[in-house]
XYZ file of C-alpha atoms in Angstrom:
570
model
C 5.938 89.553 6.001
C 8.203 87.060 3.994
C 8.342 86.165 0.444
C 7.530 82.808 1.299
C 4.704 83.375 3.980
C 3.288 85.852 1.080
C 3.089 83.255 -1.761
C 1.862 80.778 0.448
C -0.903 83.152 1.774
C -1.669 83.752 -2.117
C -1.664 80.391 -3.319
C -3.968 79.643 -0.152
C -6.710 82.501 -1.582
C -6.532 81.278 -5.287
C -6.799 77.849 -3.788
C -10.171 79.123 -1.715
C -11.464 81.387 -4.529
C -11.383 78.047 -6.657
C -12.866 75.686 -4.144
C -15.698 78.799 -3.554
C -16.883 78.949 -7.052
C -16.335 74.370 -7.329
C -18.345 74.527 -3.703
C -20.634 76.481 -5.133
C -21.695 75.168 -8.419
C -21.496 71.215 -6.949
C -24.165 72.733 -4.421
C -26.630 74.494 -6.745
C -26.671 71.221 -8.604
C -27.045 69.429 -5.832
C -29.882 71.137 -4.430
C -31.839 71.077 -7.446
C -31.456 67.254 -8.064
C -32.951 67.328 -4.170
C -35.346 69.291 -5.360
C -36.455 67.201 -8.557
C -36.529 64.157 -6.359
C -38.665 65.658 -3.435
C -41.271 67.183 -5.824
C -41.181 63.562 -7.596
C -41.762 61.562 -4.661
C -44.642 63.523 -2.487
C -46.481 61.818 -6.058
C -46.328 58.681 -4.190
C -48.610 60.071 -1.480
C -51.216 61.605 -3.641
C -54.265 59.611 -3.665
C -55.257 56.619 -6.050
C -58.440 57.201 -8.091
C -59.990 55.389 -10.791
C -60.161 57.412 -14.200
C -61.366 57.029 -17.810
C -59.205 57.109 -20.836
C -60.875 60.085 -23.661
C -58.731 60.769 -25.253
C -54.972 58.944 -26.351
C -53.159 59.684 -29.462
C -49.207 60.959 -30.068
C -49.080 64.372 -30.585
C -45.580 65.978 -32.293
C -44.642 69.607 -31.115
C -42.499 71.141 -33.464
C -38.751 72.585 -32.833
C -37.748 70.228 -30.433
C -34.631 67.689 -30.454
C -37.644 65.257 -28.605
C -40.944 66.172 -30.679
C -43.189 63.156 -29.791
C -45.375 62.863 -26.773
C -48.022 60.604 -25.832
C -51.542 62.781 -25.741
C -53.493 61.398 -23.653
C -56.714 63.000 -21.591
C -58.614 61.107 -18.436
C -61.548 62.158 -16.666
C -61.822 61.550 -12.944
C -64.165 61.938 -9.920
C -62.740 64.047 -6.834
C -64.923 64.297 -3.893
C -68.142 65.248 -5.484
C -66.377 66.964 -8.484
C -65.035 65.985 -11.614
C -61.851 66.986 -13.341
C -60.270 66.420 -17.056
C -56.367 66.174 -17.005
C -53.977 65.608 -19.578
C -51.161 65.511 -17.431
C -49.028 62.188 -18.179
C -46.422 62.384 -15.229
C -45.351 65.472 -13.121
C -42.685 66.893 -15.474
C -44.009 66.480 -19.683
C -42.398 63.276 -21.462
C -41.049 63.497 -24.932
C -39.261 61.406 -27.024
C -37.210 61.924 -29.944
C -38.544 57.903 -30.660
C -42.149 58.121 -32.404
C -42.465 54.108 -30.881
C -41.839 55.347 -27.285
C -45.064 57.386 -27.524
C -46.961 54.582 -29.522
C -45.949 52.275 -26.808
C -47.877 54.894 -24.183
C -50.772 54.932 -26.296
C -51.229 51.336 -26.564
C -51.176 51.272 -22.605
C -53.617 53.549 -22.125
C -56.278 52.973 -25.511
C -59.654 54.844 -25.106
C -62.295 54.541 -23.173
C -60.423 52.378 -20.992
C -60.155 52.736 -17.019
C -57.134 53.105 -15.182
C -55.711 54.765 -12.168
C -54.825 58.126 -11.462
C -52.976 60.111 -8.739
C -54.979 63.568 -7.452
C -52.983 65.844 -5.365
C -55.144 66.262 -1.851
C -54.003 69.619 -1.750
C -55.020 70.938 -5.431
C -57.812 68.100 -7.103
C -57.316 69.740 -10.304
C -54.139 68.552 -10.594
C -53.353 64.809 -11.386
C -50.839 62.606 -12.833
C -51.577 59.228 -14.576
C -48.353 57.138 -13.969
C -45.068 58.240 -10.971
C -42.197 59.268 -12.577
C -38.678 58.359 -11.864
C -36.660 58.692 -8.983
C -33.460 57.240 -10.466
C -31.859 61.140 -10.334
C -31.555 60.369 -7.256
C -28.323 58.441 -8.351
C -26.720 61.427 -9.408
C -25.938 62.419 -5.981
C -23.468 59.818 -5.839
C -21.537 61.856 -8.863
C -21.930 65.368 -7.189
C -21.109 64.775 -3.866
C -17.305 63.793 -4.569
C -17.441 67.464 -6.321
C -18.969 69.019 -2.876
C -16.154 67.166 -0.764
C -13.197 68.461 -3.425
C -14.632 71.935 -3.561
C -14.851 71.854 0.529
C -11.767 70.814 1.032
C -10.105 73.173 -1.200
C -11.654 76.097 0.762
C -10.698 74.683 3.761
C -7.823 72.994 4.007
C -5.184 75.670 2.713
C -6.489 77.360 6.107
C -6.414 74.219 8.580
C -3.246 74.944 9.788
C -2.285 77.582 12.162
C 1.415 78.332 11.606
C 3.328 80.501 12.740
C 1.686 80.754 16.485
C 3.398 80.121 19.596
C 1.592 77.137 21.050
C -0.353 76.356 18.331
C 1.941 74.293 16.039
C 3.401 70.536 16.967
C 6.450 69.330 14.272
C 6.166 65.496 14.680
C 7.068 62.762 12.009
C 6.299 59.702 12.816
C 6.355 57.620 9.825
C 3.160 55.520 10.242
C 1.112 59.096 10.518
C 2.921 60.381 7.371
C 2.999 56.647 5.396
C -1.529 57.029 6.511
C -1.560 60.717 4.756
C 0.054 59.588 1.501
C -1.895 56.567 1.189
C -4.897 58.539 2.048
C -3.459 61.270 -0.335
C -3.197 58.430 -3.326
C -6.506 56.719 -2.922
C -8.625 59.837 -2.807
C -7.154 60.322 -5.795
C -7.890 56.830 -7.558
C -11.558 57.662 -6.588
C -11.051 60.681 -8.077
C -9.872 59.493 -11.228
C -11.964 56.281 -10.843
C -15.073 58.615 -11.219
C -13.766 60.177 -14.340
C -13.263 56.478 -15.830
C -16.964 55.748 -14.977
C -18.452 58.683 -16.476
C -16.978 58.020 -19.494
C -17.655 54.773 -19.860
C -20.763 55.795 -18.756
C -21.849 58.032 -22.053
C -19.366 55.845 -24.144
C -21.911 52.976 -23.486
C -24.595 55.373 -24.363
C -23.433 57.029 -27.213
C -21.623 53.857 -28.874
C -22.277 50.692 -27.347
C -25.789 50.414 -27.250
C -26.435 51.611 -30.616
C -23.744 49.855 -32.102
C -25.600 46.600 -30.499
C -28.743 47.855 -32.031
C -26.900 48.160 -35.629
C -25.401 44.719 -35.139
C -28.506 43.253 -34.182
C -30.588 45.083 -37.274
C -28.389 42.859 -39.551
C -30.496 40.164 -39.174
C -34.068 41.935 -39.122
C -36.738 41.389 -42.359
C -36.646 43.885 -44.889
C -40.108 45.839 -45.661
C -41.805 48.152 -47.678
C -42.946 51.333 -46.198
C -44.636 54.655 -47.061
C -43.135 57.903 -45.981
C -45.783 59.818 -44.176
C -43.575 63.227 -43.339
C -40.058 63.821 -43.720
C -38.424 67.630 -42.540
C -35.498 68.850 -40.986
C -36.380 70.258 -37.387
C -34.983 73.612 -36.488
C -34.374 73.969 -32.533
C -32.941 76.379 -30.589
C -31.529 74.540 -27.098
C -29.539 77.827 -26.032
C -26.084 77.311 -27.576
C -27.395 77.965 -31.338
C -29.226 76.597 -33.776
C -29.078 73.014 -34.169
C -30.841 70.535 -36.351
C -32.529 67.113 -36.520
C -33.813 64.602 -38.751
C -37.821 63.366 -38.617
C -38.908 60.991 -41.369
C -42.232 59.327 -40.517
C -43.289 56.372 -41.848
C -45.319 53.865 -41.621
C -45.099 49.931 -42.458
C -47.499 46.925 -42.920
C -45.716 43.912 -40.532
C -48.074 40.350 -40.572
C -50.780 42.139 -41.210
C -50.827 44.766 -38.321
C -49.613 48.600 -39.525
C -47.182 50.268 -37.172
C -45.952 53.383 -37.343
C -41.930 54.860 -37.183
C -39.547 57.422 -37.300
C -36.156 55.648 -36.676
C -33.930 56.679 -39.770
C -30.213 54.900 -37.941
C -29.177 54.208 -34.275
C -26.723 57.085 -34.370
C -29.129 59.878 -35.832
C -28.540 62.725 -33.339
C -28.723 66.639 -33.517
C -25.606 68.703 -35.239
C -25.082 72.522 -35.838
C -24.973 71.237 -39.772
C -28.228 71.570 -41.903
C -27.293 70.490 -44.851
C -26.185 66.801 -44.464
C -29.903 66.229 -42.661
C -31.559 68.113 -45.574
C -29.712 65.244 -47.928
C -31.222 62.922 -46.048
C -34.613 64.261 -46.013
C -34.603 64.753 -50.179
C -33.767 61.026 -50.426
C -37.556 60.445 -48.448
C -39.739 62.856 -49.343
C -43.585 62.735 -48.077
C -45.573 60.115 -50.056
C -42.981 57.839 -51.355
C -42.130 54.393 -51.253
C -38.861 52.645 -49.638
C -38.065 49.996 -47.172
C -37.286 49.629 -43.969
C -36.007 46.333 -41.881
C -38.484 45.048 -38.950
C -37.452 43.001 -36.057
C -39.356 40.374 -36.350
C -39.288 38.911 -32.926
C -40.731 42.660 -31.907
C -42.228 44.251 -35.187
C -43.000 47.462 -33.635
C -38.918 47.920 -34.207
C -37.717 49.337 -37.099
C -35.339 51.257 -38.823
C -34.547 52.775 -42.317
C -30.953 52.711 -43.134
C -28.768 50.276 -41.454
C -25.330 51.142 -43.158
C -21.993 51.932 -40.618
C -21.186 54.947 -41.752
C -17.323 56.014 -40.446
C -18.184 59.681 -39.695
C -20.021 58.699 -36.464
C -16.002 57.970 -35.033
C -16.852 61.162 -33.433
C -19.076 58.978 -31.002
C -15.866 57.647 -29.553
C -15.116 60.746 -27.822
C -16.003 59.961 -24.517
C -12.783 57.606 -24.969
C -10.921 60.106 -23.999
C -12.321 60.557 -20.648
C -11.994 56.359 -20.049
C -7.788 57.096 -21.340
C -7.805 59.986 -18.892
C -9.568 58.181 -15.800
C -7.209 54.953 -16.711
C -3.959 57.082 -16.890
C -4.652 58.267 -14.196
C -5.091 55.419 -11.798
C -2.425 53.821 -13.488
C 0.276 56.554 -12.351
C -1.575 56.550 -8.499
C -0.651 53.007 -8.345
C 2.420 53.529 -9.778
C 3.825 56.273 -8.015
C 2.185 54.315 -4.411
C 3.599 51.133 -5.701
C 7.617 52.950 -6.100
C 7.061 54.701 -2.649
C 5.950 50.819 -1.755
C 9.440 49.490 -3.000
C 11.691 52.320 -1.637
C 10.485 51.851 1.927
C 10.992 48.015 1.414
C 14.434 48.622 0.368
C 15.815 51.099 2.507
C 13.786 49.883 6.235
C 13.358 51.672 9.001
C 16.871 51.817 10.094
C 19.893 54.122 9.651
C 22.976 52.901 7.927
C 24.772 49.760 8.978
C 21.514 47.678 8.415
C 19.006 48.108 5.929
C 20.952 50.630 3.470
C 23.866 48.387 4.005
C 22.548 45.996 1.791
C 20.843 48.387 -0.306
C 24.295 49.791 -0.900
C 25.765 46.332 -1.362
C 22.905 45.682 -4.261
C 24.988 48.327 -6.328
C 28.261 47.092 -6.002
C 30.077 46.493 -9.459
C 27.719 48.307 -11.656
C 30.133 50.233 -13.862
C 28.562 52.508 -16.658
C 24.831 52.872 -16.218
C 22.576 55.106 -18.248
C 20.373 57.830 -16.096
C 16.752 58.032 -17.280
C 15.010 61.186 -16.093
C 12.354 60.489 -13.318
C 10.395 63.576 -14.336
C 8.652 61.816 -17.642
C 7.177 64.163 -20.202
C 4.453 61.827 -21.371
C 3.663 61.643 -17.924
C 3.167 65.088 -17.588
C 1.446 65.636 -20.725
C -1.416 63.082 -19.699
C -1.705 65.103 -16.336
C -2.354 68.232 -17.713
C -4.531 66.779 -20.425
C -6.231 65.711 -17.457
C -6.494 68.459 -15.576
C -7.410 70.721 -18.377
C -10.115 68.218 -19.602
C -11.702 68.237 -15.707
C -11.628 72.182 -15.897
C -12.696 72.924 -19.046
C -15.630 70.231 -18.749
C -17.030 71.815 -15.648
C -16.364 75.356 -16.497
C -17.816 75.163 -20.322
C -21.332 73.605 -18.435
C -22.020 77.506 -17.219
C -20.510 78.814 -19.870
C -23.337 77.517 -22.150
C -25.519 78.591 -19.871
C -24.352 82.268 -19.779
C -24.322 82.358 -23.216
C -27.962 80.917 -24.006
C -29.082 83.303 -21.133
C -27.534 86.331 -23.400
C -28.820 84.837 -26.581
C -32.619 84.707 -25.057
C -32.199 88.242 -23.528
C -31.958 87.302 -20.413
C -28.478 87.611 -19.319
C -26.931 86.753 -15.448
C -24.474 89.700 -15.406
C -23.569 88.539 -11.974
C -22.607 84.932 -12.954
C -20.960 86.130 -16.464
C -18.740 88.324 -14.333
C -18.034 85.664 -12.004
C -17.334 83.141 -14.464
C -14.075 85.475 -16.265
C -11.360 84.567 -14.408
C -12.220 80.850 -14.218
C -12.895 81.196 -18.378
C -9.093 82.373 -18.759
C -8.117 79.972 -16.137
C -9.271 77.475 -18.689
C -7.669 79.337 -21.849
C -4.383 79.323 -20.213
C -4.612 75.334 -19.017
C -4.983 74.759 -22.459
C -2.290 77.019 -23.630
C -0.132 74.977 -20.918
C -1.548 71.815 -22.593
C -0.327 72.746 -25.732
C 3.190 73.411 -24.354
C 3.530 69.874 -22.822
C 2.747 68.606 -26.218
C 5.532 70.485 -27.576
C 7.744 69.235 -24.251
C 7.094 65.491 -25.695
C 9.306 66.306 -28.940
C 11.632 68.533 -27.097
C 15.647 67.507 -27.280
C 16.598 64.740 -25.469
C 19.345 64.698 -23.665
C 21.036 60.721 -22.726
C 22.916 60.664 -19.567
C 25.470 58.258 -18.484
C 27.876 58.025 -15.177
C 30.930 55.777 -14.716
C 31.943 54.660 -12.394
C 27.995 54.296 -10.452
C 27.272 54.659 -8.193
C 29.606 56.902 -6.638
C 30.614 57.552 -3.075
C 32.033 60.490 -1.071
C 35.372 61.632 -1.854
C 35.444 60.038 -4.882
C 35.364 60.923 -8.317
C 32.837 59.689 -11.884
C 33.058 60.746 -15.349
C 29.587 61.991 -16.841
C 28.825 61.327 -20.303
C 26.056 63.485 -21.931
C 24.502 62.857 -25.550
C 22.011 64.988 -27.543
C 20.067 62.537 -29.710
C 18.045 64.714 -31.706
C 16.858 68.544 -32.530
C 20.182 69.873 -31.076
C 20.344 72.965 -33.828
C 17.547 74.763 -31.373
C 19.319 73.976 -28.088
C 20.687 77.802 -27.222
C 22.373 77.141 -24.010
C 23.053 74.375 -21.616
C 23.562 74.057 -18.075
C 24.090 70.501 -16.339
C 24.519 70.580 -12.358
C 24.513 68.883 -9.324
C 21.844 69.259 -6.510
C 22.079 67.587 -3.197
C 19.240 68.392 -0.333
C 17.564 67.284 2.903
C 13.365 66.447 2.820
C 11.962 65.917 6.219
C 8.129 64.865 6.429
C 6.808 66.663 9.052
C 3.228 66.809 10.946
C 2.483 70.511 11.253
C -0.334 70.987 13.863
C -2.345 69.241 16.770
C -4.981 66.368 16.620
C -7.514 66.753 13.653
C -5.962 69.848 12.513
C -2.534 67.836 11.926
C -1.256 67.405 8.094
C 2.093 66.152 6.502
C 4.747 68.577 4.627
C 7.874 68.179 2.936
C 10.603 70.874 4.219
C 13.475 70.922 1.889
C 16.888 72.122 2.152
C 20.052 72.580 -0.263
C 23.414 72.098 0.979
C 24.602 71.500 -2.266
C 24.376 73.164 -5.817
C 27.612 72.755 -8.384
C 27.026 73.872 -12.153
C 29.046 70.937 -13.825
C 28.918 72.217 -16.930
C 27.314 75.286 -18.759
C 28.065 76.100 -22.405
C 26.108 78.529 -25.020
C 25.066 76.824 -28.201
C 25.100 79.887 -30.874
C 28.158 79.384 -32.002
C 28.392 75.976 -32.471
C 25.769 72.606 -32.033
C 26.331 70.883 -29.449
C 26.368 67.033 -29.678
C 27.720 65.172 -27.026
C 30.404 66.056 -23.874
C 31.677 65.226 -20.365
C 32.488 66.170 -17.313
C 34.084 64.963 -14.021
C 31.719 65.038 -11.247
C 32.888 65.155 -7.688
C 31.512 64.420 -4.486
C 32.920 66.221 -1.282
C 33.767 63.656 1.360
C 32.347 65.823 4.103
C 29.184 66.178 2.915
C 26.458 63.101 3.586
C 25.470 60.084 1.177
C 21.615 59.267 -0.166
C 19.815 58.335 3.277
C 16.278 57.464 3.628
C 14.961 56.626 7.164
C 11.148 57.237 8.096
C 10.693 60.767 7.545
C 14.033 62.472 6.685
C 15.742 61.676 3.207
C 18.885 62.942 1.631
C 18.782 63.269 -2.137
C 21.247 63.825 -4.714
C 20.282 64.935 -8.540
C 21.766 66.304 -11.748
C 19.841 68.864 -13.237
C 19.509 69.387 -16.949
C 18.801 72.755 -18.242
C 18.644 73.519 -21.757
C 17.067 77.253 -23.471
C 15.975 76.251 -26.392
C 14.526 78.583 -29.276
C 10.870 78.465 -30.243
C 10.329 76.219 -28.025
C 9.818 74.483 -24.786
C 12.997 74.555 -22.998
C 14.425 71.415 -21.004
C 13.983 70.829 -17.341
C 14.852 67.155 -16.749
C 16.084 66.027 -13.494
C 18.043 62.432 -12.883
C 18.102 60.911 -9.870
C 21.528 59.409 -8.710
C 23.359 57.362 -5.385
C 25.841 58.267 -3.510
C 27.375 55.698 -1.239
C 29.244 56.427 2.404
C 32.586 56.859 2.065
C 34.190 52.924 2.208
C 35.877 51.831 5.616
């Protein structure tokens, strides 16, 4: 077995192994949304029956992030028999919003008759309003998860190389030009996801109670009593975290309602004591104020003040830059393919690429910019170690609460290790793009451009900053054939870039101990037997310089420049 055929048979398992565990997990959470839903909607089919309100008031459990609930007990006739439920909706409702429960309570008042829903198979059991079956919309976000973690597994295994009979090398451009634009826009749905989810919890977390603040500007401002006023202690599997629950109530035209607002950005945070601050400012049985809407009075709130340390909410910006960048280099990348093919045609030389060639006639100097942009690859690994990390750390909580409870999943800690320093080291290889971004740059420029075969150009190189850590470097020229090809039959076919090197010259190569270097040149040559930059459907030729730099303590330099090189003139 080759070197090659074994690397490609181990990138293939990692790439499996990967799309396994992604399969896997998009599944499991996929089957228990089903499962959610199903339960959730036989309700619709259990049988309507008239029942009487006994008993409705809001009830607070303590340690939870939600504590309020709606109370409320009915009494019901079943086929001879009568029941007493206290069962709200199929899965228990709380709310971290004492007015949400009031609200429920005001619906259903006692001694007043409503409708219930008995379960045919088991009377005892009854619900007094359907729950929702909007999780059903969450399908849409897991199944692009099932498809990546299927294809994965599969793909890396769809061809069968290397059998007599079995493999067809085709490359017919409009085949390859429908894989790359299939390639780039499952990718902008891809990354089009990622933009929606975050704007998704940014509207959540920031808009709509920034709305709520803006609005509260204008509401009346009241006196109130503080009924109870504590810091909650919950456990919710990842630690200890704490909440804020002042009660109070507040006399509005006459009518008395009831709240426990304190802002719109109040949350739960692994800090105690800036919510026990809070809670000393309001203790039980004093006076304050609080600011009614007065176009809906049972809406209130106690402090309305911005403060700047909820910036935090913002986060999800991140995922909205990510989902954006992305997209933005799809379309960019499609859109340069896009302009190549319109410049170069289908055809060989003579038509097309002669007036490509004829565009660069009487350049001169020009100044080489590196196609390879380090920003560029920055954002994509933020990107990719964002996606990982996100998914990954979702378990990972949930190992660890399982461990903290005493109830541990051995089998899914141990599975979850290697994906766990997967994540350590994309983040380690985050962190050395973001050193890449500062790294030395180099500024290249070649006169005469472009240059053609047989001839000769002087190239001009410039360090513009942080040369003292630049160790060694090495500047040479590459030229190489890429054919496209279609590697298997009918469904099983998929494109692949071979390439070749026919050409590798080390133009210049220099240590750096000794002394800094700033700036140089070198003459660079181009054999006139060798062939010019070609594109035609599938096959390209492509010349490039090659910067290599060691640097110490630091990233080193890999930039590559992308130059022309013209036929030899008749």
């Amino acid at each position: 077995m080759t070197e090659k055929s074994s690397n490609n048979i181990a990138g293939k398992i990692i790439s499996s192994l990967f799309g396994i565990f992604f399969l896997g997990m998009s599944i499991q959470f996929a089957l228990s949304i089903i499962g959610e839903v199903r339960q959730e909607y036989q309700t619709r089919f259990w049988t309507e029956t008239p029942c009487r309100i006994i008993q409705s008031e809001v009830a607070k459990e303590q340690n939870r992030s939600k504590p309020y609930c709606a109370a409320i007990t009915y009494r019901y006739d079943y086929q001879g028999e009568t029941y007493d439920s206290d069962q709200l909706e199929l899965k228990p409702e709380y709310s971290g919003d004492y007015q949400k429960a009031q609200a429920l309570i005001d619906r259903y008042p006692v001694d007043s008759v409503a409708v219930c829903y008995v379960n045919p198979v088991d009377p005892a059991q009854a619900i007094l309003q359907h729950g929702s079956l909007n999780a059903i919309w969450a399908l849409l976000f897991v199944t692009p998860f099932v498809l990546i973690g299927g294809a994965l597994v599969l793909l890396p295994w769809w061809s069968k190389t290397g059998q007599a009979g079995k493999q067809k090398s085709v490359a017919p451009q409009s085949l390859t030009h429908q894989v790359r634009r299939g390639g780039s826009g499952c990718l902008i749905w891809f990354f089009g996801l990622f933009l929606l989810s975050g704007l998704g919890i940014l509207y959540g977390m920031f808009v709509v109670p920034w709305l709520n603040y803006r609005d509260s500007l204008n509401w009346t401002a009241c006196p109130c009593v503080i009924e109870s006023s504590q810091v909650i202690s919950h456990y919710d599997g990842d630690g200890t975290t704490y909440s804020i629950d002042i009660l109070y109530r507040y006399t509005f035209n006459g009518i008395e309602h009831k709240s426990n607002r304190y802002d719109f950005f109040s949350g739960t945070t692994s800090g105690r004591r800036k919510y026990q601050a809070m809670v000393n400012r309001y203790p039980a049985g004093s006076e304050g104020r609080c600011y009614v809407d007065p176009d809906d009075p049972s809406q209130a709130v106690l402090e309305r003040e911005w403060l700047r340390d909820k910036i935090f909410l913002l986060i999800p910006m991140v995922f909205v830059i990510a989902g954006l960048a992305g997209i933005y280099f799809v379309l960019r990348s499609r859109g340069s393919r896009n302009k190549s093919r319109m410049k170069t045609g289908t055809g060989s030389y003579g038509t097309a690429d002669q007036n490509l060639w004829q565009d660069y006639q009487n350049i001169g100097t020009i100044t080489l910019n590196s196609y390879q942009s380090r920003l560029k690859d920055l954002v994509l690994r933020l990107v990719f170690a964002l996606f990982w990390n996100g998914i990954v750390s979702i378990f990972v909580v949930h190992v660890v609460g399982g461990h903290m409870k005493g109830r541990p999943e051995w089998f899914l800690t141990l599975f979850l290790i290697p994906f766990v320093l997967i994540g350590l080291f994309l983040l380690f290889w985050l962190f050395h793009g973001f050193l890449a971004v500062f790294n030395t740059a180099i500024q290249l420029s070649l006169y005469p451009a472009p240059i053609r075969l047989g001839a000769q150009a002087e190239l001009r190189w410039e360090i513009t900053h942080v040369s003292y850590r630049l160790k060694r470097l090495i500047i040479r020229l590459e030229g190489r054939e890429e054919v496209t090809v279609q590697e298997g039959s009918g469904k099983r076919r998929r494109a692949q870039i071979n390439r070749s090197k026919f050409y590798d010259e080390i133009l210049f190569e220099q240590a750096c101990d000794a002394a800094p270097i700033g700036s140089g040149q070198a003459v660079l040559a181009i054999p006139a037997d060798l062939m010019h930059t070609f594109k035609c459907g599938n096959n390209r030729i492509v010349w490039e310089l090659h910067v290599e730099g060691l640097v110490d303590k630091w990233p080193d330099i890999h930039d590559k420049y992308l130059i022309t090189i013209l036929p030899i003139s008749e």
